[in-house]
């Protein structure tokens, strides 16, 4: 019996994508071996690799100016790889600070250049409850790039419109909201996202890079760390994480079969409406710290009146077959992560449980 | 029907390790989700992670001075990460050049310090047919480390005794012969190996590091790239490639069940003896370019009298259910990769085929 999985990442995957993997785990398409036993230079694996890229290109509407890369090391490696490629000791980059992940990205940039805080919504208690407004950004037109975290997995805030940053390339950590809906990719210099929330297992990092932007990257850094190396070799410069990419392919094929990103967006908005609806109609019991315009569609954060009730909520939900609801240690309370594999039905079950919990324990 | 898989990497995996993965792919130990859907901070995954480390520690006899790390990016990332941690623009490192992989490692080191060629067996035709002898090494006692490639996957050469490098830390790329037999880990400052040959799928890099050595690493590099960051966090600083590590755990458990590294060594020596035996008794037909003392136990390279015969050999072997035999484009000919998952029986089948091929086509 599968449980309802609200894990923040690694997260639940769509059952059809997993079943497909299971059914051919020992013998991939009659080849007599698992896909993970195939050479990354053989035609069987390369077809999977290329299909993953073309599905992503199609679903997201990636223009010819941009290229998909499969890297590793998670978003945390990108925190360092981005400034390694684009900063020098004398150049700056503008960071928009909206939580723990932006802070980590900012810290890594200091080893290569002069990152600046161009906006922050940090509060005196060090927490964040919203993203900055356009009029709060103090941008430097000479910055090498502007960096933002599109969705703040821990605090449950999200950029619903991306800021205007002029002609400076926009770099976005989309780890926790990549592929929940269509976006205008042409506005970004580089997008990165660990696969383990919306589109696969951990172990592969998706990058969508503006080819002209990465071509301007430093040449005096190791070949392995240059984006151009992976771009020129179609992410086959060295051995990629083939099985993780295969699973991403399975998830992308499932998304396409369901109706693509239009359908994902519809479902995700419906799921978020169900949860924020349950919070708001029980607002004397559930407290949502995030300001309304910054509420995340992916990670819904709320608090019950006491630590005991937070714990009881998690424990009773678990008995009802729902797991992964404990908030991050930094933010506390409850966090419901509703990535693409979580169904509207799953969320309806939780929303009903939330109403019921108020009646019995409120 | 599974084929006999002689792929050089990604390579064949032991069937029991794959079957175990298949059987619990949708529901890991009754938890209602796949192991890849579990949080990397949850007790279910952490038990797998810790078991992989303790199995490796036990099998290889890793002393308490050393620590196992799970990183990503393959050996190619280590080519850059090692010098990033241990070199400064003014310090040198000694590289022992034995093939394409040592050359790539050497090139990446130039971005951080002054790597030196302390020995090379390169020939005028740019190929390599042996590893250096101890008396050929021109070591610098002030080098930050000595780097070698323990097994040269492409040319089929292998270090059968590791050189004496005095008090300088020895760093080894063991990508293609890690865990084929016990070694004295205490002699190494750092060992690295992509999992995709002897112990798992691609997507995770095994590192065994001397704790005192990595503690002396640079502190002015990004936190993510410091070995100490991953050591201090038990390889859970950020999201590790959980499913790849789970598969490594399955392979290690299978190795232990079979009798550990003593048994692996026995089998691997028997496999190599079968293949070199077939080559040597048909030496008018099969030509082994590698000098006898440097012959690899993992990758057996030989040439038939013509390109046509090389191609016919690969094609007929494939009809007989054996794949992955084409030599690397750099070396040409035939390469038989006989990592741990390849059985003695598999190799006997190939050796018999080799004798037969000489009779019919020789
Ligand atoms: C927005 C965001 N960025 C970065 C990270 C770190 O990702 P990784 O663990 O893949 O390095 C996370 C992890 O949850 C995240 O949610
Ligand atoms: C000895 C050796 N080192 C390094 C590599 C490169 O490894 P990766 O593709 O994991 O970066 C290989 C790949 O086959 C290898 O055999
Ligand atoms: Mg955050
Ligand atoms: Mg390779
Ligand atoms: Mg080599
Ligand atoms: Mg994480």
XYZ file of C-alpha atoms and ligand atoms in Angstrom:
760
model
C 0.000 0.000 0.000
C 1.482 3.359 -1.094
C 1.121 6.275 1.305
C 0.245 9.889 0.440
C 3.677 11.497 0.274
C 4.055 15.205 1.073
C 7.861 15.021 1.408
C 9.735 18.252 0.590
C 12.382 16.494 -1.494
C 13.364 13.852 -2.308
C 9.632 13.623 -2.909
C 6.946 11.310 -4.220
C 7.154 10.313 -7.863
C 4.258 9.526 -10.196
C 3.380 5.853 -9.916
C 3.361 5.223 -13.707
C 6.947 6.521 -13.954
C 8.051 4.151 -11.201
C 6.110 1.199 -12.576
C 7.711 1.681 -15.955
C 11.127 1.605 -14.269
C 10.277 -1.499 -12.279
C 8.913 -3.421 -15.243
C 12.068 -2.984 -17.297
C 14.635 -2.842 -14.497
C 16.338 -6.126 -15.447
C 15.839 -5.958 -19.181
C 15.500 -2.613 -20.922
C 13.487 -2.941 -24.134
C 14.645 -6.476 -24.766
C 18.319 -5.479 -24.725
C 19.152 -8.069 -22.073
C 20.327 -5.560 -19.509
C 19.068 -2.747 -17.302
C 19.162 0.785 -18.677
C 21.706 1.519 -15.929
C 23.983 -1.228 -17.300
C 24.075 0.329 -20.765
C 27.009 2.417 -21.886
C 26.293 6.139 -21.838
C 27.777 6.122 -25.369
C 25.430 3.438 -26.703
C 22.360 4.038 -28.816
C 19.929 2.629 -26.217
C 20.889 5.098 -23.510
C 21.417 8.005 -25.867
C 17.823 7.683 -27.085
C 16.609 8.067 -23.486
C 18.944 11.013 -22.866
C 17.832 12.816 -25.997
C 14.172 12.094 -25.329
C 14.469 13.614 -21.847
C 15.938 16.764 -23.395
C 13.347 17.004 -26.135
C 10.437 16.398 -23.749
C 11.697 19.117 -21.439
C 12.228 21.467 -24.371
C 8.712 20.838 -25.599
C 6.950 20.994 -22.213
C 8.633 24.188 -21.076
C 8.800 25.784 -24.535
C 12.556 26.298 -24.375
C 13.683 28.586 -27.199
C 16.612 27.763 -29.516
C 18.708 30.378 -27.688
C 18.778 28.088 -24.642
C 20.069 24.595 -23.933
C 19.208 21.864 -21.418
C 22.085 20.381 -19.380
C 22.152 17.465 -16.954
C 24.655 18.157 -14.194
C 25.165 16.754 -10.698
C 25.844 17.976 -7.167
C 22.376 19.417 -6.654
C 21.515 23.077 -6.380
C 24.232 23.340 -3.728
C 26.930 22.771 -6.338
C 25.302 25.395 -8.559
C 25.570 27.908 -5.696
C 29.336 27.699 -6.300
C 29.478 26.843 -10.000
C 27.516 29.906 -11.093
C 29.901 32.453 -9.504
C 32.927 30.337 -10.545
C 31.831 30.746 -14.160
C 30.692 34.349 -14.135
C 32.519 36.305 -11.421
C 36.048 37.613 -11.044
C 37.455 39.100 -7.843
C 36.462 42.527 -9.131
C 32.976 41.868 -10.469
C 29.743 41.861 -8.578
C 26.445 40.015 -8.759
C 23.107 41.015 -7.260
C 21.411 38.562 -4.926
C 17.731 38.812 -3.986
C 17.497 37.304 -0.528
C 14.335 35.411 0.324
C 15.433 32.599 2.589
C 17.956 30.025 3.665
C 18.766 28.918 0.110
C 19.467 32.407 -1.204
C 21.730 32.939 1.803
C 23.706 29.787 1.003
C 24.023 30.775 -2.647
C 25.243 34.230 -1.588
C 27.908 32.809 0.742
C 29.437 30.616 -1.984
C 29.667 33.563 -4.390
C 32.030 35.370 -2.007
C 34.839 32.985 -2.934
C 34.842 34.253 -6.507
C 33.684 37.856 -6.562
C 31.670 40.529 -4.833
C 28.068 39.449 -4.403
C 25.749 42.230 -3.213
C 22.414 42.031 -1.448
C 20.181 43.858 -3.909
C 17.059 43.178 -1.859
C 16.139 41.217 1.222
C 12.950 40.543 3.102
C 14.684 39.133 6.143
C 13.015 40.091 9.402
C 14.578 40.878 12.764
C 13.916 37.267 13.835
C 15.898 36.108 10.733
C 12.822 34.587 9.107
C 11.220 35.528 5.786
C 7.501 35.802 5.057
C 7.440 37.277 1.560
C 9.515 37.996 -1.538
C 10.600 41.580 -2.368
C 8.518 43.935 -4.481
C 9.974 45.404 -7.679
C 10.309 48.829 -6.029
C 12.477 47.328 -3.286
C 15.212 46.093 -5.628
C 18.450 48.113 -5.659
C 19.986 46.710 -8.803
C 23.435 47.406 -10.174
C 23.384 47.656 -13.954
C 27.005 46.421 -14.026
C 26.321 43.198 -12.072
C 27.393 39.995 -13.827
C 23.972 38.513 -13.028
C 21.011 38.797 -10.682
C 20.328 35.679 -8.599
C 17.004 34.686 -7.060
C 15.373 31.608 -5.538
C 12.054 31.247 -7.345
C 10.402 29.239 -4.564
C 11.511 29.126 -0.979
C 11.008 25.546 0.049
C 11.529 26.206 3.738
C 9.459 29.339 4.299
C 6.850 28.625 1.649
C 7.213 31.828 -0.345
C 7.314 32.119 -4.129
C 7.949 34.732 -6.802
C 4.687 34.905 -8.754
C 6.032 37.417 -11.233
C 9.722 37.546 -11.924
C 11.305 40.939 -11.392
C 12.461 43.191 -14.186
C 16.263 43.213 -13.991
C 16.977 45.163 -17.147
C 19.738 43.793 -19.316
C 21.504 41.863 -16.582
C 21.171 38.060 -16.933
C 18.730 36.564 -14.437
C 19.889 33.357 -12.724
C 17.262 31.374 -10.847
C 17.407 28.504 -8.410
C 14.131 26.783 -9.316
C 14.828 23.636 -7.302
C 11.393 23.517 -5.739
C 9.172 24.926 -8.438
C 10.731 24.007 -11.769
C 8.086 22.736 -14.210
C 4.988 23.493 -12.193
C 3.827 25.783 -15.000
C 5.103 27.387 -18.193
C 7.512 30.286 -17.772
C 9.162 32.615 -20.244
C 12.572 30.938 -20.435
C 13.963 33.680 -22.671
C 14.042 35.981 -19.628
C 16.671 33.817 -17.888
C 20.423 33.603 -18.289
C 20.463 30.331 -16.380
C 17.948 28.220 -14.474
C 18.982 25.354 -12.220
C 17.015 22.808 -10.237
C 17.733 19.553 -8.461
C 15.375 16.939 -9.909
C 14.224 15.607 -6.555
C 11.109 17.732 -6.060
C 9.076 18.105 -9.216
C 10.711 15.783 -11.714
C 12.730 12.823 -10.547
C 14.993 11.254 -7.951
C 17.955 13.068 -6.396
C 21.236 12.737 -8.283
C 20.699 14.926 -11.318
C 20.532 18.710 -11.598
C 18.630 20.268 -14.476
C 20.130 23.380 -15.999
C 18.582 25.510 -18.722
C 21.209 27.919 -19.967
C 21.248 30.830 -22.371
C 23.968 29.754 -24.804
C 25.260 33.300 -25.300
C 25.453 33.850 -21.545
C 27.456 30.690 -20.778
C 29.731 31.379 -23.742
C 30.849 34.528 -21.903
C 31.825 32.431 -18.843
C 35.409 32.207 -17.611
C 37.851 30.031 -19.533
C 40.464 29.937 -16.774
C 38.516 27.478 -14.615
C 38.709 23.667 -14.887
C 37.119 22.255 -17.981
C 34.749 20.163 -15.900
C 33.238 23.192 -14.190
C 32.592 25.229 -17.347
C 28.983 25.154 -18.487
C 30.224 25.293 -22.051
C 31.989 21.927 -21.668
C 28.727 20.185 -20.875
C 26.821 22.198 -23.468
C 29.288 21.298 -26.236
C 29.053 17.607 -25.316
C 25.277 17.358 -24.902
C 25.871 16.533 -21.196
C 27.973 13.518 -22.209
C 31.406 15.004 -21.507
C 31.794 12.350 -18.828
C 29.492 9.636 -17.513
C 26.167 11.251 -16.591
C 23.866 9.803 -13.898
C 22.112 7.670 -16.484
C 19.447 6.046 -14.320
C 18.415 9.339 -12.715
C 18.063 10.872 -16.180
C 16.059 7.849 -17.317
C 13.638 8.389 -14.409
C 13.354 12.093 -15.272
C 12.487 10.988 -18.819
C 9.746 8.745 -17.386
C 8.342 11.610 -15.314
C 8.412 14.017 -18.263
C 6.639 11.472 -20.463
C 3.994 11.092 -17.761
C 3.556 14.890 -17.595
C 3.135 15.121 -21.322
C 0.595 12.293 -21.289
C -1.444 14.129 -18.662
C -1.638 17.303 -20.729
C 1.673 19.053 -20.162
C 2.355 22.131 -18.068
C -1.076 23.682 -18.620
C -2.570 20.686 -16.824
C 0.184 20.744 -14.152
C -0.534 24.392 -13.461
C -4.282 23.771 -13.221
C -3.756 20.921 -10.759
C -1.174 22.783 -8.729
C -3.370 25.852 -8.407
C -6.303 23.692 -7.382
C -4.179 21.904 -4.747
C -2.912 25.196 -3.331
C -6.449 26.622 -3.254
C -7.669 23.581 -1.325
C -4.938 23.970 1.305
C -5.001 27.745 1.718
C -8.807 27.457 1.759
C -8.626 25.037 4.699
C -6.189 27.334 6.492
C -8.192 30.498 5.900
C -11.577 29.118 6.916
C -9.960 27.857 10.135
C -7.778 30.903 10.660
C -8.397 30.926 14.394
C -6.587 27.579 14.517
C -4.171 27.414 11.593
C -1.832 30.363 11.181
C -0.148 30.950 7.803
C 2.945 33.141 8.351
C 3.436 33.955 4.671
C 1.961 37.148 3.228
C -0.816 36.451 0.774
C 0.889 37.668 -2.434
C 3.958 35.526 -1.714
C 2.180 32.288 -0.816
C 3.835 29.328 -2.468
C 1.871 26.985 -4.675
C 4.428 24.242 -3.953
C 5.138 24.381 -0.216
C 2.245 25.397 2.021
C 3.451 26.345 5.505
C 1.253 26.827 8.577
C 1.350 26.582 12.340
C -1.080 25.116 14.852
C -1.613 26.900 18.183
C 1.069 24.899 20.029
C 4.019 22.572 19.515
C 1.926 19.757 20.976
C -0.783 20.324 18.399
C 1.768 20.509 15.550
C 3.103 17.130 16.667
C -0.383 15.644 17.107
C -1.319 16.839 13.610
C 1.691 15.092 12.074
C 1.067 11.905 14.073
C -2.643 11.673 13.274
C -2.074 12.454 9.605
C 0.423 9.628 9.538
C -2.164 7.236 10.937
C -4.435 8.396 8.122
C -1.744 7.489 5.556
C -0.234 10.944 4.981
C 3.494 11.523 5.580
C 6.143 14.211 5.151
C 4.221 17.012 6.895
C 6.657 18.176 9.563
C 7.972 21.687 8.877
C 11.676 22.329 8.302
C 13.563 22.757 11.586
C 14.283 26.396 10.670
C 10.634 27.326 10.158
C 8.808 24.878 12.436
C 5.089 24.066 12.178
C 3.674 22.122 9.266
C 4.825 22.135 5.642
C 2.794 20.504 2.875
C 4.861 19.987 -0.249
C 2.561 19.476 -3.190
C 4.843 18.845 -6.136
C 3.529 17.560 -9.442
C 3.233 13.913 -8.362
C 0.841 14.808 -5.532
C -2.706 14.531 -6.880
C -5.658 16.825 -6.291
C -7.318 13.856 -4.588
C -4.367 13.491 -2.176
C -4.673 17.151 -1.238
C -8.449 16.950 -0.868
C -7.906 14.142 1.627
C -5.565 16.373 3.613
C -7.840 19.415 3.470
C -10.712 17.322 4.798
C -8.421 16.016 7.521
C -7.503 19.610 8.418
C -11.171 20.585 8.871
C -11.769 17.475 10.922
C -8.727 18.106 13.084
C -10.022 21.561 14.019
C -13.371 20.079 15.016
C -11.846 17.446 17.282
C -8.808 19.300 18.655
C -9.536 22.971 18.048
C 17.025 -13.054 -21.326
C 20.013 -11.226 -19.869
C 23.136 -10.953 -22.012
C 26.761 -11.372 -20.929
C 27.813 -7.774 -20.360
C 31.479 -6.784 -20.799
C 30.758 -3.034 -20.867
C 33.595 -0.787 -19.655
C 31.305 1.382 -17.524
C 28.480 1.891 -16.863
C 28.793 -1.878 -16.581
C 26.823 -4.972 -15.691
C 25.529 -5.216 -12.135
C 25.018 -8.376 -10.095
C 21.537 -9.757 -10.769
C 20.639 -10.186 -7.052
C 21.375 -6.490 -6.408
C 19.071 -5.507 -9.274
C 16.332 -7.968 -8.309
C 16.321 -6.590 -4.799
C 15.865 -3.085 -6.217
C 13.068 -4.199 -8.523
C 11.160 -6.071 -5.841
C 10.968 -3.078 -3.525
C 10.940 -0.289 -6.103
C 7.366 0.826 -5.321
C 7.330 0.037 -1.619
C 10.555 0.038 0.361
C 10.295 -2.270 3.368
C 6.589 -1.693 3.801
C 7.032 2.078 4.104
C 4.552 2.749 1.315
C 7.042 4.493 -0.941
C 10.164 3.853 -2.982
C 13.527 4.324 -1.293
C 14.070 7.180 -3.788
C 10.919 8.913 -2.493
C 12.193 8.932 1.087
C 13.724 12.030 2.607
C 17.499 11.849 2.841
C 17.016 13.020 6.437
C 14.609 10.208 7.350
C 15.519 7.071 9.278
C 14.679 4.692 6.415
C 17.156 6.230 3.990
C 19.779 6.973 6.629
C 19.910 3.278 7.544
C 20.736 2.448 3.905
C 23.329 5.222 3.719
C 25.044 4.127 6.905
C 24.931 0.465 5.906
C 26.643 1.267 2.605
C 29.414 3.029 4.516
C 29.840 0.278 7.072
C 29.848 -2.466 4.433
C 32.508 -0.637 2.458
C 34.543 -0.021 5.604
C 34.349 -3.697 6.509
C 35.015 -5.103 3.029
C 38.013 -2.901 2.316
C 39.290 -2.819 5.903
C 39.246 0.989 6.059
C 41.123 2.188 9.158
C 39.700 4.754 11.587
C 42.093 7.362 10.159
C 40.059 7.354 6.943
C 36.468 8.184 6.028
C 34.088 7.168 3.230
C 32.349 9.963 1.297
C 29.650 9.828 -1.354
C 30.153 12.639 -3.843
C 28.967 13.239 -7.411
C 30.329 14.370 -10.765
C 32.302 11.199 -11.393
C 36.070 10.903 -11.427
C 36.120 13.848 -13.840
C 34.952 16.203 -11.106
C 37.621 14.788 -8.775
C 40.267 15.652 -11.382
C 39.460 19.294 -10.522
C 38.313 18.988 -6.912
C 41.556 17.399 -5.698
C 43.823 20.247 -6.876
C 41.213 22.829 -5.815
C 41.511 21.504 -2.260
C 45.229 20.886 -2.068
C 47.085 23.203 -4.446
C 47.880 26.904 -4.427
C 49.370 28.795 -7.388
C 52.807 28.183 -5.880
C 52.577 24.532 -4.884
C 53.217 21.506 -7.006
C 51.833 17.982 -7.238
C 53.454 14.963 -8.882
C 51.464 13.155 -11.548
C 52.313 9.642 -12.724
C 51.149 9.485 -16.316
C 49.796 6.174 -17.555
C 47.052 7.043 -19.968
C 44.210 9.254 -21.067
C 42.721 9.587 -17.573
C 45.946 10.667 -15.915
C 46.364 13.234 -18.682
C 42.916 14.669 -18.031
C 43.568 14.804 -14.278
C 46.870 16.591 -14.948
C 45.235 19.211 -17.177
C 42.650 20.176 -14.546
C 45.334 20.616 -11.880
C 46.937 23.408 -13.920
C 44.097 25.754 -12.997
C 45.082 25.638 -9.337
C 48.814 24.992 -9.043
C 51.879 23.543 -10.682
C 51.379 19.885 -11.485
C 54.557 18.097 -12.593
C 54.988 14.938 -14.623
C 56.953 12.781 -12.178
C 56.896 9.783 -14.518
C 55.341 8.852 -17.824
C 55.295 5.763 -19.983
C 53.874 7.539 -22.986
C 55.294 6.298 -26.262
C 56.106 8.243 -29.428
C 52.732 7.155 -30.836
C 51.054 8.694 -27.725
C 49.890 5.286 -26.465
C 50.808 3.565 -23.203
C 51.592 -0.121 -22.728
C 52.787 -0.260 -19.123
C 52.960 1.627 -15.826
C 56.265 3.117 -14.629
C 58.760 1.226 -12.481
C 59.726 2.609 -9.071
C 63.186 3.562 -10.382
C 61.587 5.719 -13.077
C 59.769 8.060 -10.646
C 61.278 11.514 -10.192
C 59.416 12.571 -7.096
C 59.497 15.952 -5.416
C 59.454 15.600 -1.627
C 57.691 18.984 -1.401
C 54.787 18.031 -3.659
C 51.316 18.492 -2.123
C 50.435 14.971 -3.303
C 51.318 12.289 -5.845
C 48.512 11.355 -8.227
C 48.140 8.064 -10.084
C 45.474 6.148 -11.980
C 45.475 2.664 -10.472
C 43.948 0.990 -13.524
C 43.933 2.364 -17.032
C 40.560 1.456 -18.387
C 41.395 2.374 -21.942
C 44.854 0.842 -22.397
C 44.348 -2.089 -20.005
C 47.310 -1.432 -17.726
C 47.294 -1.606 -13.942
C 49.572 -0.825 -11.007
C 50.083 -4.197 -9.293
C 52.166 -2.723 -6.505
C 51.687 0.866 -5.542
C 54.851 2.974 -5.659
C 56.679 4.182 -2.611
C 56.144 7.948 -2.518
C 57.718 8.667 0.839
C 55.773 10.994 3.092
C 53.842 12.704 0.327
C 50.108 11.800 0.320
C 49.179 9.403 -2.461
C 45.980 10.235 -4.354
C 44.554 7.521 -6.587
C 41.884 7.459 -9.254
C 40.619 3.903 -8.735
C 37.546 4.311 -10.953
C 38.064 1.044 -12.774
C 39.587 -1.186 -10.114
C 38.190 -0.063 -6.796
C 37.151 -3.068 -4.674
C 38.525 -5.822 -6.847
C 40.739 -6.884 -3.933
C 41.883 -5.682 -0.519
C 44.424 -2.880 -0.525
C 46.290 -1.107 2.262
C 44.112 2.004 2.552
C 46.438 3.583 5.111
C 48.912 4.266 2.300
C 46.529 6.684 0.572
C 45.725 10.311 1.235
C 42.650 10.057 -0.952
C 41.073 7.436 -3.211
C 38.267 8.242 -5.622
C 36.186 6.109 -7.956
C 33.006 6.498 -9.935
C 30.663 3.675 -8.907
C 29.776 2.637 -12.440
C 32.374 -0.088 -12.982
C 32.816 -2.313 -9.955
C 30.104 -1.248 -7.562
C 26.974 0.416 -8.819
C 25.282 2.662 -11.380
C 26.724 5.962 -12.537
C 25.776 8.992 -10.450
C 27.787 8.511 -7.285
C 31.524 8.875 -6.698
C 33.125 6.957 -3.851
C 35.853 8.764 -1.960
C 37.982 7.304 0.815
C 39.888 10.130 2.470
C 42.550 10.371 5.125
C 40.903 12.696 7.642
C 44.168 14.429 8.525
C 44.945 15.027 4.853
C 41.604 16.607 3.978
C 41.727 18.705 7.164
C 44.798 20.425 5.680
C 42.813 21.336 2.555
C 42.152 24.943 1.568
C 39.487 26.862 3.487
C 39.204 29.666 0.922
C 37.242 27.591 -1.586
C 33.445 27.213 -1.640
C 32.051 25.166 1.203
C 30.498 22.712 -1.234
C 33.849 21.809 -2.778
C 35.724 21.189 0.477
C 36.094 17.511 1.331
C 35.773 18.463 4.993
C 32.222 19.752 4.443
C 31.061 16.357 3.273
C 33.140 14.539 5.882
C 31.660 16.598 8.731
C 28.142 15.927 7.469
C 28.478 12.202 6.744
C 27.856 12.988 3.045
C 24.497 14.535 3.940
C 25.503 18.202 3.621
C 23.028 18.441 0.780
C 20.802 15.893 -0.951
C 22.950 12.933 -1.976
C 22.073 10.676 -4.941
C 20.041 8.422 -2.672
C 18.992 5.758 -5.159
C 22.508 5.337 -6.547
C 23.831 4.905 -2.996
C 21.064 2.392 -2.281
C 22.177 0.352 -5.306
C 25.799 0.524 -4.152
C 24.585 -0.797 -0.795
C 22.879 -3.699 -2.612
C 26.070 -4.499 -4.529
C 28.215 -4.335 -1.391
C 25.809 -6.643 0.464
C 26.031 -9.071 -2.460
C 29.860 -8.943 -2.335
C 29.882 -9.645 1.357
C 27.472 -12.560 0.920
C 29.775 -14.060 -1.699
C 32.788 -13.966 0.605
C 34.048 -10.405 0.430
C 37.136 -9.130 -1.328
C 39.141 -12.330 -0.903
C 36.548 -14.065 -3.051
C 36.388 -11.124 -5.498
C 40.151 -11.247 -5.923
C 40.128 -15.016 -6.480
C 37.420 -14.703 -9.148
C 39.015 -11.698 -10.805
C 42.402 -13.404 -11.020
C 40.780 -16.503 -12.462
C 38.906 -14.443 -15.057
C 42.063 -12.603 -16.087
C 44.000 -15.868 -16.307
C 41.326 -17.349 -18.582
C 41.506 -14.384 -20.963
C 45.261 -13.868 -21.031
C 45.561 -17.648 -21.397
C 43.361 -17.584 -24.506
C 45.395 -14.694 -25.916
C 48.774 -16.256 -25.195
C 48.006 -19.706 -26.565
C 46.749 -18.027 -29.740
C 49.466 -15.415 -29.865
C 49.839 -15.716 -33.608
C 46.294 -14.375 -33.903
C 45.541 -12.272 -30.814
C 48.072 -9.583 -29.983
C 48.124 -8.109 -26.458
C 49.884 -4.729 -26.579
C 50.357 -4.428 -22.817
C 53.606 -5.550 -21.210
C 53.144 -8.600 -19.036
C 53.851 -7.010 -15.618
C 51.335 -4.223 -16.286
C 48.490 -6.364 -17.588
C 45.183 -5.296 -16.086
C 42.996 -7.754 -14.243
C 39.966 -5.570 -15.001
C 40.282 -4.546 -18.669
C 41.883 -7.035 -21.008
C 42.876 -5.419 -24.296
C 43.926 -7.257 -27.473
C 43.936 -6.873 -31.228
C 43.063 -9.274 -34.027
C 45.144 -9.261 -37.205
C 42.916 -6.747 -39.017
C 40.132 -4.223 -38.498
C 37.783 -6.553 -40.352
C 38.567 -9.360 -37.945
C 38.148 -7.058 -34.923
C 34.702 -6.127 -36.216
C 33.785 -9.735 -37.025
C 34.829 -10.794 -33.535
C 32.542 -8.199 -31.931
C 29.643 -9.106 -34.228
C 29.912 -12.861 -33.733
C 30.340 -12.498 -29.982
C 27.165 -10.453 -29.950
C 25.301 -13.231 -31.750
C 26.559 -15.535 -29.016
C 25.064 -13.230 -26.366
C 28.204 -11.295 -25.400
C 28.264 -7.495 -25.648
C 30.493 -4.521 -24.798
C 33.672 -5.863 -26.433
C 34.647 -3.082 -28.785
C 37.866 -1.345 -27.715
C 37.907 2.340 -26.808
C 38.308 4.554 -29.898
C 41.703 5.714 -28.611
C 43.129 2.191 -28.310
C 41.167 0.257 -30.907
C 40.889 -3.550 -30.998
C 38.970 -5.475 -28.381
C 38.536 -4.648 -24.699
C 37.037 -7.119 -22.252
C 35.979 -5.424 -19.027
C 35.596 -8.028 -16.324
C 34.416 -6.126 -13.279
C 33.084 -7.876 -10.194
C 29.627 -8.608 -11.601
C 31.084 -10.587 -14.516
C 31.246 -14.241 -13.477
C 33.997 -16.775 -14.095
C 31.441 -18.690 -16.156
C 30.821 -15.631 -18.352
C 34.531 -15.314 -19.010
C 34.943 -19.019 -19.663
C 32.275 -18.693 -22.343
C 34.260 -15.881 -23.957
C 37.608 -17.714 -23.711
C 36.060 -20.731 -25.421
C 34.631 -18.430 -28.061
C 38.104 -16.943 -28.593
C 39.655 -20.367 -29.222
C 36.844 -21.258 -31.570
C 37.146 -17.948 -33.431
C 40.824 -18.670 -34.165
C 39.955 -22.093 -35.530
C 37.288 -20.790 -37.881
C 38.771 -17.411 -38.845
C 42.470 -17.664 -37.990
C 15.202 26.089 -3.248
C 16.286 25.120 -2.917
N 17.542 25.375 -3.317
C 18.565 24.540 -3.048
C 18.369 23.369 -2.350
C 19.531 22.463 -2.107
O 19.443 21.429 -3.036
P 20.447 20.194 -3.071
O 20.211 19.427 -1.812
O 20.012 19.437 -4.284
O 21.808 20.721 -3.177
C 17.075 23.043 -1.928
C 16.869 21.789 -1.193
O 15.838 21.474 -0.688
C 16.021 23.934 -2.217
O 14.777 23.658 -1.822
C 40.228 5.396 -14.754
C 39.117 6.352 -15.077
N 39.163 7.590 -14.575
C 38.197 8.493 -14.838
C 37.122 8.189 -15.642
C 36.085 9.228 -15.897
O 35.006 8.917 -15.062
P 33.642 9.707 -15.087
O 33.015 9.486 -16.395
O 32.872 9.079 -13.953
O 33.948 11.127 -14.816
C 37.031 6.920 -16.184
C 35.862 6.593 -17.053
O 35.738 5.580 -17.636
C 38.046 5.984 -15.890
O 37.985 4.746 -16.382
Mg 14.454 29.337 1.511
Mg 33.308 7.424 -19.118
Mg 43.891 5.520 -19.206
Mg 17.989 19.180 0.746
